[in-house]
Short mmCIF file of C-alpha atoms and ligand atoms in Angstrom, two decimals:
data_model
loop_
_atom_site.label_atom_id
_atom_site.label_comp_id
_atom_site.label_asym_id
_atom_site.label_seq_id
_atom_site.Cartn_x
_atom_site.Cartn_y
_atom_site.Cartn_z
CA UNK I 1 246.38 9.94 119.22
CA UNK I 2 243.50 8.99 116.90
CA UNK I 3 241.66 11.36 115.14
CA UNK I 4 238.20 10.85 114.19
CA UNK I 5 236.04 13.43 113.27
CA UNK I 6 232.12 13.96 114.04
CA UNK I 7 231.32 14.07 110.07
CA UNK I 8 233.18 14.11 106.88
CA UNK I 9 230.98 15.63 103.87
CA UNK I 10 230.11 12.79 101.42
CA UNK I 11 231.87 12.29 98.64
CA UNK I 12 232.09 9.37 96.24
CA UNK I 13 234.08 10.29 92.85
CA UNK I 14 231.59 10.51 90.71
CA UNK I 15 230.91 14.44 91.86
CA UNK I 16 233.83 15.91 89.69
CA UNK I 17 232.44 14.11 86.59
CA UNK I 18 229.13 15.51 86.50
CA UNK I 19 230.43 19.66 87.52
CA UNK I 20 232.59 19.01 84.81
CA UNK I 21 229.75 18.25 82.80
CA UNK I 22 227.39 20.90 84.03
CA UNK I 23 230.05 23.27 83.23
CA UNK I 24 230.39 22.28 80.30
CA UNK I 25 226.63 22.46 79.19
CA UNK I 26 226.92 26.54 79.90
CA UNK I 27 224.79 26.43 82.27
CA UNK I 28 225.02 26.95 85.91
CA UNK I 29 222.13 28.73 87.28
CA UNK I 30 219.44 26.45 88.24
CA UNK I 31 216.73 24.27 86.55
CA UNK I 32 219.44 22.76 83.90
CA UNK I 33 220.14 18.87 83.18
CA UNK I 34 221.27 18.46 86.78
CA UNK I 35 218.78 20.12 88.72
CA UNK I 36 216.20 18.43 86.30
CA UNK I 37 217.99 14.58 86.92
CA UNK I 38 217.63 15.65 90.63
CA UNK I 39 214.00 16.56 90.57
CA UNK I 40 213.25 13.26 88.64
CA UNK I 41 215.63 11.07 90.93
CA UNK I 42 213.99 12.00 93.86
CA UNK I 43 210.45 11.86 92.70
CA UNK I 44 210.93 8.58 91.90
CA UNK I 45 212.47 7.49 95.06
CA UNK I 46 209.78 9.40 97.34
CA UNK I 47 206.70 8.58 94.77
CA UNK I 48 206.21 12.89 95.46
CA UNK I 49 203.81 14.65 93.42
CA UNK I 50 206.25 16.78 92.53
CA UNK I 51 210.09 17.35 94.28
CA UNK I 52 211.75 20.72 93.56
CA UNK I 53 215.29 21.54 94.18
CA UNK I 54 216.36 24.75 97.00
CA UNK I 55 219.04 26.72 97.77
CA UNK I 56 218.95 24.86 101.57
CA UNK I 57 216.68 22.73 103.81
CA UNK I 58 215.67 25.76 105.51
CA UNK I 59 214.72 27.63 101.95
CA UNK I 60 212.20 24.65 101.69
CA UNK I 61 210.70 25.32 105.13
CA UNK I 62 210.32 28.92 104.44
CA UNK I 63 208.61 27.64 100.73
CA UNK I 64 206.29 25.79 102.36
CA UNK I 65 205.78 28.55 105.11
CA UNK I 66 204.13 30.60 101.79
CA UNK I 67 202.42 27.67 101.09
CA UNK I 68 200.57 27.35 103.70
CA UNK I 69 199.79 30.70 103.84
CA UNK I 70 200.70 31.54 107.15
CA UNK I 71 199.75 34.73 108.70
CA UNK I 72 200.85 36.97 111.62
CA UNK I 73 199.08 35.71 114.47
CA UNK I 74 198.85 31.65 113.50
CA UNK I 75 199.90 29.10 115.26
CA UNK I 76 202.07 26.30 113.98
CA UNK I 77 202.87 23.15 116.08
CA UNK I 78 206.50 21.41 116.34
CA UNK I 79 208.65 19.61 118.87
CA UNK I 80 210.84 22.20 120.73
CA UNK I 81 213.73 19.41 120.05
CA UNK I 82 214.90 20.47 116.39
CA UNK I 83 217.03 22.68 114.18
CA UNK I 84 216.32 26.86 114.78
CA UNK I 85 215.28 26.66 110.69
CA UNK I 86 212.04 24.48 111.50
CA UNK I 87 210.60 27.61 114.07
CA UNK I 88 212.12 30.35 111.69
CA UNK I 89 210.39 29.78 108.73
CA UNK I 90 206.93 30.00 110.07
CA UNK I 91 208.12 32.93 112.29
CA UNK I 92 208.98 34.94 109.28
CA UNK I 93 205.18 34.95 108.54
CA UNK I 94 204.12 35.86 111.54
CA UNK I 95 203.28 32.98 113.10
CA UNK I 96 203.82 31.80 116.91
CA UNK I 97 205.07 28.47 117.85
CA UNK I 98 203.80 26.39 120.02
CA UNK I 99 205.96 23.32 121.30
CA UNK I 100 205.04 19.92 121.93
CA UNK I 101 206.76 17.35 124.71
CA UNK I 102 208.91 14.64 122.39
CA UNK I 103 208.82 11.12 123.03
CA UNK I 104 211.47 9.86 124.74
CA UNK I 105 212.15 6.24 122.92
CA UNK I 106 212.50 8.42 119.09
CA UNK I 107 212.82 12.10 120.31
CA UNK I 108 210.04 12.47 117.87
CA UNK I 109 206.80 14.89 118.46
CA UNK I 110 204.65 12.62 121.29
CA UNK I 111 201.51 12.25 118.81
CA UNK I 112 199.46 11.85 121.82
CA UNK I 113 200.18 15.42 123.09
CA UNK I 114 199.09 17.00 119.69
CA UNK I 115 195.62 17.36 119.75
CA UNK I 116 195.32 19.41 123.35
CA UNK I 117 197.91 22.10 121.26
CA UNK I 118 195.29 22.88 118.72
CA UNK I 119 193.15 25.94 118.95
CA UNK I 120 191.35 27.70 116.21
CA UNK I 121 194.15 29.71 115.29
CA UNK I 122 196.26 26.60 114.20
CA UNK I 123 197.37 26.83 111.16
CA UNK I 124 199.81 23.34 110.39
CA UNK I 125 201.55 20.88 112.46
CA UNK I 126 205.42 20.52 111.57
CA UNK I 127 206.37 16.78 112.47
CA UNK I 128 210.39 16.49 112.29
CA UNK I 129 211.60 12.56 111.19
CA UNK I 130 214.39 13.02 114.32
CA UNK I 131 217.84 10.71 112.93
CA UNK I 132 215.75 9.98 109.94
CA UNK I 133 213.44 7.81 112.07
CA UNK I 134 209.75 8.17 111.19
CA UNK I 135 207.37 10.35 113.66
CA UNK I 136 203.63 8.36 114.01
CA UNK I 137 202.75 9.74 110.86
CA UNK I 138 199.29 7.75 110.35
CA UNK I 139 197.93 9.16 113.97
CA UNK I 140 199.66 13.12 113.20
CA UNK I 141 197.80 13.32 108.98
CA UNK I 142 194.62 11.79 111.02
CA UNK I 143 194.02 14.61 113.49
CA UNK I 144 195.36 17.20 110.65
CA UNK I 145 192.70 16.21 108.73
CA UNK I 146 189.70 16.39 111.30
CA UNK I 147 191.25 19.70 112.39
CA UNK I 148 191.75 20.85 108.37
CA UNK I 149 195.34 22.02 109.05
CA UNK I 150 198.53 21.06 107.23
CA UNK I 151 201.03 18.98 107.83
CA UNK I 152 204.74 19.87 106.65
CA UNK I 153 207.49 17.03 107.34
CA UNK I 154 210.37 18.25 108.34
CA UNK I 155 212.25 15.28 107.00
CA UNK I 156 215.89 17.32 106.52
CA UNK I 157 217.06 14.44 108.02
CA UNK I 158 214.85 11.52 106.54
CA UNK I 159 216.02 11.04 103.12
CA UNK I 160 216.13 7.29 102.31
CA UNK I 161 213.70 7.32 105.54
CA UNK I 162 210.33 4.94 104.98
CA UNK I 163 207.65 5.05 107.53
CA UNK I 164 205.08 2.09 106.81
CA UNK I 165 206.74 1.84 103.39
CA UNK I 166 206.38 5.58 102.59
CA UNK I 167 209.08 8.17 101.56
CA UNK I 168 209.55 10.64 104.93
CA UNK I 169 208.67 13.58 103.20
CA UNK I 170 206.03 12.32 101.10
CA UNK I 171 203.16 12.00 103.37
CA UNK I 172 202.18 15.16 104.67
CA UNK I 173 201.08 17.86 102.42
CA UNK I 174 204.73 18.99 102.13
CA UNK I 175 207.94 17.56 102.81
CA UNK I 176 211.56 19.37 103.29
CA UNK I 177 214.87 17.70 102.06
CA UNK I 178 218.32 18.97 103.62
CA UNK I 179 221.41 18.15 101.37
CA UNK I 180 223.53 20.16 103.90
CA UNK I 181 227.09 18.57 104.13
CA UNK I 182 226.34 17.58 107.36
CA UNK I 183 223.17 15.42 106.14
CA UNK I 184 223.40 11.86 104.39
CA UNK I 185 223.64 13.22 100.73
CA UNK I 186 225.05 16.16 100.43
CA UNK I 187 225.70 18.91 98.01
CA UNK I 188 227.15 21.84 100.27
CA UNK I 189 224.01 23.93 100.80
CA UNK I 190 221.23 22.50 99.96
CA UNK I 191 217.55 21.06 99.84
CA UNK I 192 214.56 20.18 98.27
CA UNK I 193 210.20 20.64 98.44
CA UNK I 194 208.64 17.65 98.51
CA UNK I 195 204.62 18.96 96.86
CA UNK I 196 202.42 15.80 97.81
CA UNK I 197 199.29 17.63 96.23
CA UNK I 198 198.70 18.09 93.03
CA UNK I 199 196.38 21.66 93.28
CA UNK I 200 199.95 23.25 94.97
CA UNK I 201 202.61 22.23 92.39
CA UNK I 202 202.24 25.57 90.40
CA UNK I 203 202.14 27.68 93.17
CA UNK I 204 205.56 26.09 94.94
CA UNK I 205 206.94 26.65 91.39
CA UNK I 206 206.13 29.97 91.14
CA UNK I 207 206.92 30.86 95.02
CA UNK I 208 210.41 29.27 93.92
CA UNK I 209 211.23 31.11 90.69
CA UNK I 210 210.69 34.79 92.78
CA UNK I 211 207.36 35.12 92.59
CA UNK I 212 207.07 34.81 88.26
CA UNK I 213 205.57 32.37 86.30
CA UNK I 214 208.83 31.64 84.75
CA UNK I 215 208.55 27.93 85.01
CA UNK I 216 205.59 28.25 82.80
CA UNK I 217 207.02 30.16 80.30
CA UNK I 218 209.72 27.68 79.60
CA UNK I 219 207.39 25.18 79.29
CA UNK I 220 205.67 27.58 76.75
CA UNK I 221 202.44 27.70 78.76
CA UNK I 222 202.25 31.63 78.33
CA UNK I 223 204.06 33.83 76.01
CA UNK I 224 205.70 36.17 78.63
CA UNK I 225 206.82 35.73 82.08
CA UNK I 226 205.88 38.29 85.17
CA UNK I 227 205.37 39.22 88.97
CA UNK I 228 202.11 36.54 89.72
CA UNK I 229 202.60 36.14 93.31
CA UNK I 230 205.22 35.98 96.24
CA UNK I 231 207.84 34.45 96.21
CA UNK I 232 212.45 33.97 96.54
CA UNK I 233 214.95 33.41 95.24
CA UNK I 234 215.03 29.51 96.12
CA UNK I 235 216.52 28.09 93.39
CA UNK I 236 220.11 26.49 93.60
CA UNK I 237 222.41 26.32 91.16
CA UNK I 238 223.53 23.22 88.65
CA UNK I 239 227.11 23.21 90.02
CA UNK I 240 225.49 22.32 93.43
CA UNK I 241 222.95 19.52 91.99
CA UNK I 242 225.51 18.25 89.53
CA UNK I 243 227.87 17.23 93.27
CA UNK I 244 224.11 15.70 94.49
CA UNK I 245 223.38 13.74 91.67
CA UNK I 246 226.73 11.40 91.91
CA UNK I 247 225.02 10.49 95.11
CA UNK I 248 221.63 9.96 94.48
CA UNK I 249 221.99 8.15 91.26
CA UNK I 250 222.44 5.08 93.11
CA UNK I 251 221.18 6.12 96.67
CA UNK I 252 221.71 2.75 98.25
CA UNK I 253 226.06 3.32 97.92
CA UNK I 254 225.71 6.01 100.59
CA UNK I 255 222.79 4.29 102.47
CA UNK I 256 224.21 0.94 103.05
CA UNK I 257 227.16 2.05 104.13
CA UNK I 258 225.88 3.99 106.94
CA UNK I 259 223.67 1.26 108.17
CA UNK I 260 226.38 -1.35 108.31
CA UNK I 261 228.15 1.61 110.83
CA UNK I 262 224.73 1.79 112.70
CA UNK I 263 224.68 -1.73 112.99
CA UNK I 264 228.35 -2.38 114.22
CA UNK I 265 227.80 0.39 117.07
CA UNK I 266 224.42 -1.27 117.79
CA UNK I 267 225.84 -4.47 118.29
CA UNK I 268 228.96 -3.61 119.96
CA UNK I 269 227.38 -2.05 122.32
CA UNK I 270 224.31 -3.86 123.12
CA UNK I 271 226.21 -5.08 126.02
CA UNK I 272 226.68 -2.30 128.01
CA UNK I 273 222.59 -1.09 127.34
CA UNK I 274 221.94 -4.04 128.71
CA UNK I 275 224.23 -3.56 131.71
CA UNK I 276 221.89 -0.23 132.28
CA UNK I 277 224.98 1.51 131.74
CA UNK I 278 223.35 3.57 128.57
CA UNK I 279 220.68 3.88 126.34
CA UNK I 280 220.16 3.02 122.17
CA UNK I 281 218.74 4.42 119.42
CA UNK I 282 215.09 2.75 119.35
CA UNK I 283 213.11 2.47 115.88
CA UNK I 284 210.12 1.68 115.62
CA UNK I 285 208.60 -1.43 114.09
CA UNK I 286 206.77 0.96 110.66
CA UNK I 287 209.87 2.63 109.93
CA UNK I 288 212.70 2.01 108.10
CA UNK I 289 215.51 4.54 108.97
CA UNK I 290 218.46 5.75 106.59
CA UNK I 291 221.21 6.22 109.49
CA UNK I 292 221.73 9.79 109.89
CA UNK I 293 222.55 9.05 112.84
CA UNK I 294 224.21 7.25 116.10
CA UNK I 295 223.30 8.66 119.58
CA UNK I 296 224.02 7.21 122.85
CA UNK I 297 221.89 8.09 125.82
CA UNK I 298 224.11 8.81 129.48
CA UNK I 299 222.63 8.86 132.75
CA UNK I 300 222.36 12.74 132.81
CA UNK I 301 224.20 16.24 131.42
CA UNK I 302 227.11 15.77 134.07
CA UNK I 303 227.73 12.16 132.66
CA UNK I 304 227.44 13.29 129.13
CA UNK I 305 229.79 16.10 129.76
CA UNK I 306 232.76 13.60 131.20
CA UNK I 307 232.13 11.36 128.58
CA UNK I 308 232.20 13.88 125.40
CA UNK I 309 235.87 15.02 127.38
CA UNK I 310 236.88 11.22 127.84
CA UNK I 311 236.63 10.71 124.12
CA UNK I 312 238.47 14.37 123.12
CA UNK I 313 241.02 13.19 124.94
CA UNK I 314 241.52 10.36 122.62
CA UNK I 315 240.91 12.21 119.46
CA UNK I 316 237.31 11.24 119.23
CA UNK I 317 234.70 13.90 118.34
CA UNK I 318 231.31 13.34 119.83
CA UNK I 319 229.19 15.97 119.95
CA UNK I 320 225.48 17.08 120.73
CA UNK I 321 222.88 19.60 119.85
CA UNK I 322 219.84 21.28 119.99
CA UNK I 323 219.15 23.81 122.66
CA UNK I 324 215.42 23.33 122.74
CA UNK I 325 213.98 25.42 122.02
CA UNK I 326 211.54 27.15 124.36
CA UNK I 327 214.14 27.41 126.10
CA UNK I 328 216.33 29.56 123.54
CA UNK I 329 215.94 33.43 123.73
CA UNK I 330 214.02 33.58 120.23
CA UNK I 331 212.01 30.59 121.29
CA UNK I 332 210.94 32.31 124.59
CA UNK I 333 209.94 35.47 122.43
CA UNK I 334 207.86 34.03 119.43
CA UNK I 335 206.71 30.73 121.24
CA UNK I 336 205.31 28.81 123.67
CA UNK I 337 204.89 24.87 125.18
CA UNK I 338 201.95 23.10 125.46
CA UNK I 339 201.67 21.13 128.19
CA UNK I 340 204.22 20.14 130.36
CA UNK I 341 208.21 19.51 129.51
CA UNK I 342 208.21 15.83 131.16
CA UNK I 343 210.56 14.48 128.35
CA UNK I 344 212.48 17.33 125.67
CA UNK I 345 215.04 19.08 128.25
CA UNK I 346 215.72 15.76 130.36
CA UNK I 347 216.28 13.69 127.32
CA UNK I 348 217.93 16.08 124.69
CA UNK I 349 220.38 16.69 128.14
CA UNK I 350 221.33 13.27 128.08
CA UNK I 351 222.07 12.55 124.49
CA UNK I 352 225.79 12.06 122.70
CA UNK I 353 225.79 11.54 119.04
CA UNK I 354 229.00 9.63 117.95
CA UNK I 355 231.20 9.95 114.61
CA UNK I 356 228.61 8.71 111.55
CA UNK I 357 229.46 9.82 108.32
CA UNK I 358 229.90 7.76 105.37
CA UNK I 359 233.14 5.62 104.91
CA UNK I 360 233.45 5.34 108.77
CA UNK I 361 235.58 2.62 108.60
CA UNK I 362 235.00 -0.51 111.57
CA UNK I 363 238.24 0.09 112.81
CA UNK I 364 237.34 3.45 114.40
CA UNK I 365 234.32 2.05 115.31
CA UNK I 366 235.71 -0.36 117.45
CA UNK I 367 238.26 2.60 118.56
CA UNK I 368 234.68 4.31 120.10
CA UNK I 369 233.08 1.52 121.14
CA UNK I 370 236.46 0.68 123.30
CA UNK I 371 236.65 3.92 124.63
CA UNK I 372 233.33 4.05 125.44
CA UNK I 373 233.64 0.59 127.81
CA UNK I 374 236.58 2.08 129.07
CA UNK I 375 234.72 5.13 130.43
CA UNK I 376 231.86 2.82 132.00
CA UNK I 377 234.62 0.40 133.38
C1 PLP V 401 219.60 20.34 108.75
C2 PLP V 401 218.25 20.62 109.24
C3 PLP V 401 217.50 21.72 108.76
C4 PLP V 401 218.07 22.80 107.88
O1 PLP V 401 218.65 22.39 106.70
P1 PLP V 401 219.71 23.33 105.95
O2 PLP V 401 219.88 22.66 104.63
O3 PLP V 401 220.94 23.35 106.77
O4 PLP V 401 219.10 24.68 105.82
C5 PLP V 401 216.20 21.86 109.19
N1 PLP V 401 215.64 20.99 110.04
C6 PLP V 401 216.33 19.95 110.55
C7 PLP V 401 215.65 19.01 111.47
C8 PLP V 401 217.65 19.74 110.16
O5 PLP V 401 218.33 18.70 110.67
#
């Protein structure tokens, strides 16, 4: 029997070097050489104001959650399609959610649905860059801006993700990184801010470093460090940016070898989407995506669950995700959808994601692709 696995944590080699290395430097807590090369890497691949490292993807939500300054009673808008972490951190403030219908073609936030969510208790709109495909950021910044309400990116899964040529991440006022293992550059648990304004860098570094203008005080900016404002402990630690940066040194290893994967499932089974047997993956003509992802579309849930048990039978892990939301007991308790669900439970109900990691290797490609034709036979 084969066995190929849904994802395999990225790894390249050049990991062990730099631990070694950061071990070596005696220092391991955070903001040392590694967390430093990882702040600078990614600044200058996003063009960011200012990108600071986290414990997790969901430790920058929460960051920007204080950042926004979001009190009990706000409202913050999101698509009910996405990870628990992009509700949780604005519920921890107090906020309620209010979901928005995705679009069916990118599973994105439908832009054209936002506007009719806002009231005057909205307080930011949370786009999420769904398989590191852009959401229609240009129409989303313009009614945040009429409306004076933020926009945070949830782009945990957009990194190496353009949308008209700009960083995912980088476009709203804030941006939030995942370097889970399960995301395109890894190191274990992790994440990173993306500050895309100038007036909130100090504040993000001070909500970061517990609440203390420590930041400052290594910089020599003030003679003493203390309690300025709220704040974590969101700072992770060099061992865990020292594993990053091997990846993101030269970010196009990783990237390029997921997209020639993409590709080879795009083309190999073009045929049967054009059959109408299922659906692809559709980007849009601004964006540029980074292959976080392959996802095939069935008919409907009974479909999807013979087909996920077709290829377990062969040793082929396929899996899906995302309760929506709304639907989930928390979401039912601290949220609510605007508008009508015409597209979120239908489509997330019909969606498979197959094995993308990288070093996939074409031959098990082909093994899923075949399978795959074998089930529609
Ligand atoms: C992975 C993910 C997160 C959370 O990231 P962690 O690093 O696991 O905390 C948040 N939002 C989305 C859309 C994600 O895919």
């Amino acid at each position: 029997m084969n066995h190929i696995p849904f994802n395999i944590p990225p790894y390249l080699g050049t990991e062990d070097k730099y631990i070694k290395q950061a071990i070596a430097n005696r220092k391991i807590c955070g903001d040392g050489e590694f967390t430093k090369k990882c702040n600078a890497k990614l600044e200058e691949l996003t063009g960011a104001e200012k990108v600071l490292m986290t414990t997790s993807g969901t430790s920058a939500l929460e960051m920007t959650s204080l950042l926004c300054n979001i009190q009990p009673g706000d409202e913050v808008i999101m698509p009910s399609y996405t990870f628990v972490s992009t509700a949780n951190a604005f519920v921890l403030r107090g906020a309620t959610i209010v979901f928005v219908d995705v679009r069916p073609d990118t599973m994105n936030i439908d832009e054209k649905l936002i506007e009719e969510a806002i009231t005057d208790k909205t307080k930011a709109i949370v786009p999420v860059h769904y398989a590191g495909v852009g959401c229609e950021m240009d129409t989303i910044c313009d009614i945040a801006k009429r409306h004076r309400i933020a926009v945070v990116e949830d782009a945990a899964q957009g990194v190496m993700g353009f949308y008209k040529g700009r960083a995912l991440g980088s476009i709203g006022d804030f941006g939030c990184y995942s370097f889970h293992e399960t995301k395109n550059y890894s190191m274990g648990e992790g994440g990173a801010v993306l500050v895309n304004r100038e007036k909130d860098v100090d504040r993000a570094e001070v909500i970061r470093e517990k609440g203390t203008n420590r930041s400052r005080f290594f910089r020599g900016q003030v003679d003493k460090y203390t309690w300025v404002d709220v704040g974590s402990s969101y700072l992770q630690s060099e061992l865990n940016c020292a594993y990053l940066y091997g990846q993101i040194e030269d970010p196009h290893i990783i990237n390029d070898d997921r997209l020639r994967s993409w590709n080879r499932y795009y083309e190999r089974l073009a045929p049967l989407k054009d059959k109408g047997a299922i659906e692809l993956p559709f980007i849009p003509e601004e964006c540029t995506h980074n292959a976080h992802m392959f996802y095939i579309k069935t008919k409907d849930l009974e479909e999807r669950t013979k087909l996920t048990a077709f290829l377990k039978e062969d040793g082929i892990s396929a899996v899906f995700h995302y309760i929506p939301l709304h639907s989930s007991p928390a979401g039912v308790k601290f949220g609510r959808f605007s508008g009508e669900d015409k597209y979120t439970t239908k489509e997330s109900e019909r969606l498979l994601r197959l094995p993308m990691y990288y070093g996939l290797t074409e031959s098990d490609i082909d093994i899923v692709v075949d399978r795959i034709n074998r089930f529609y036979q």
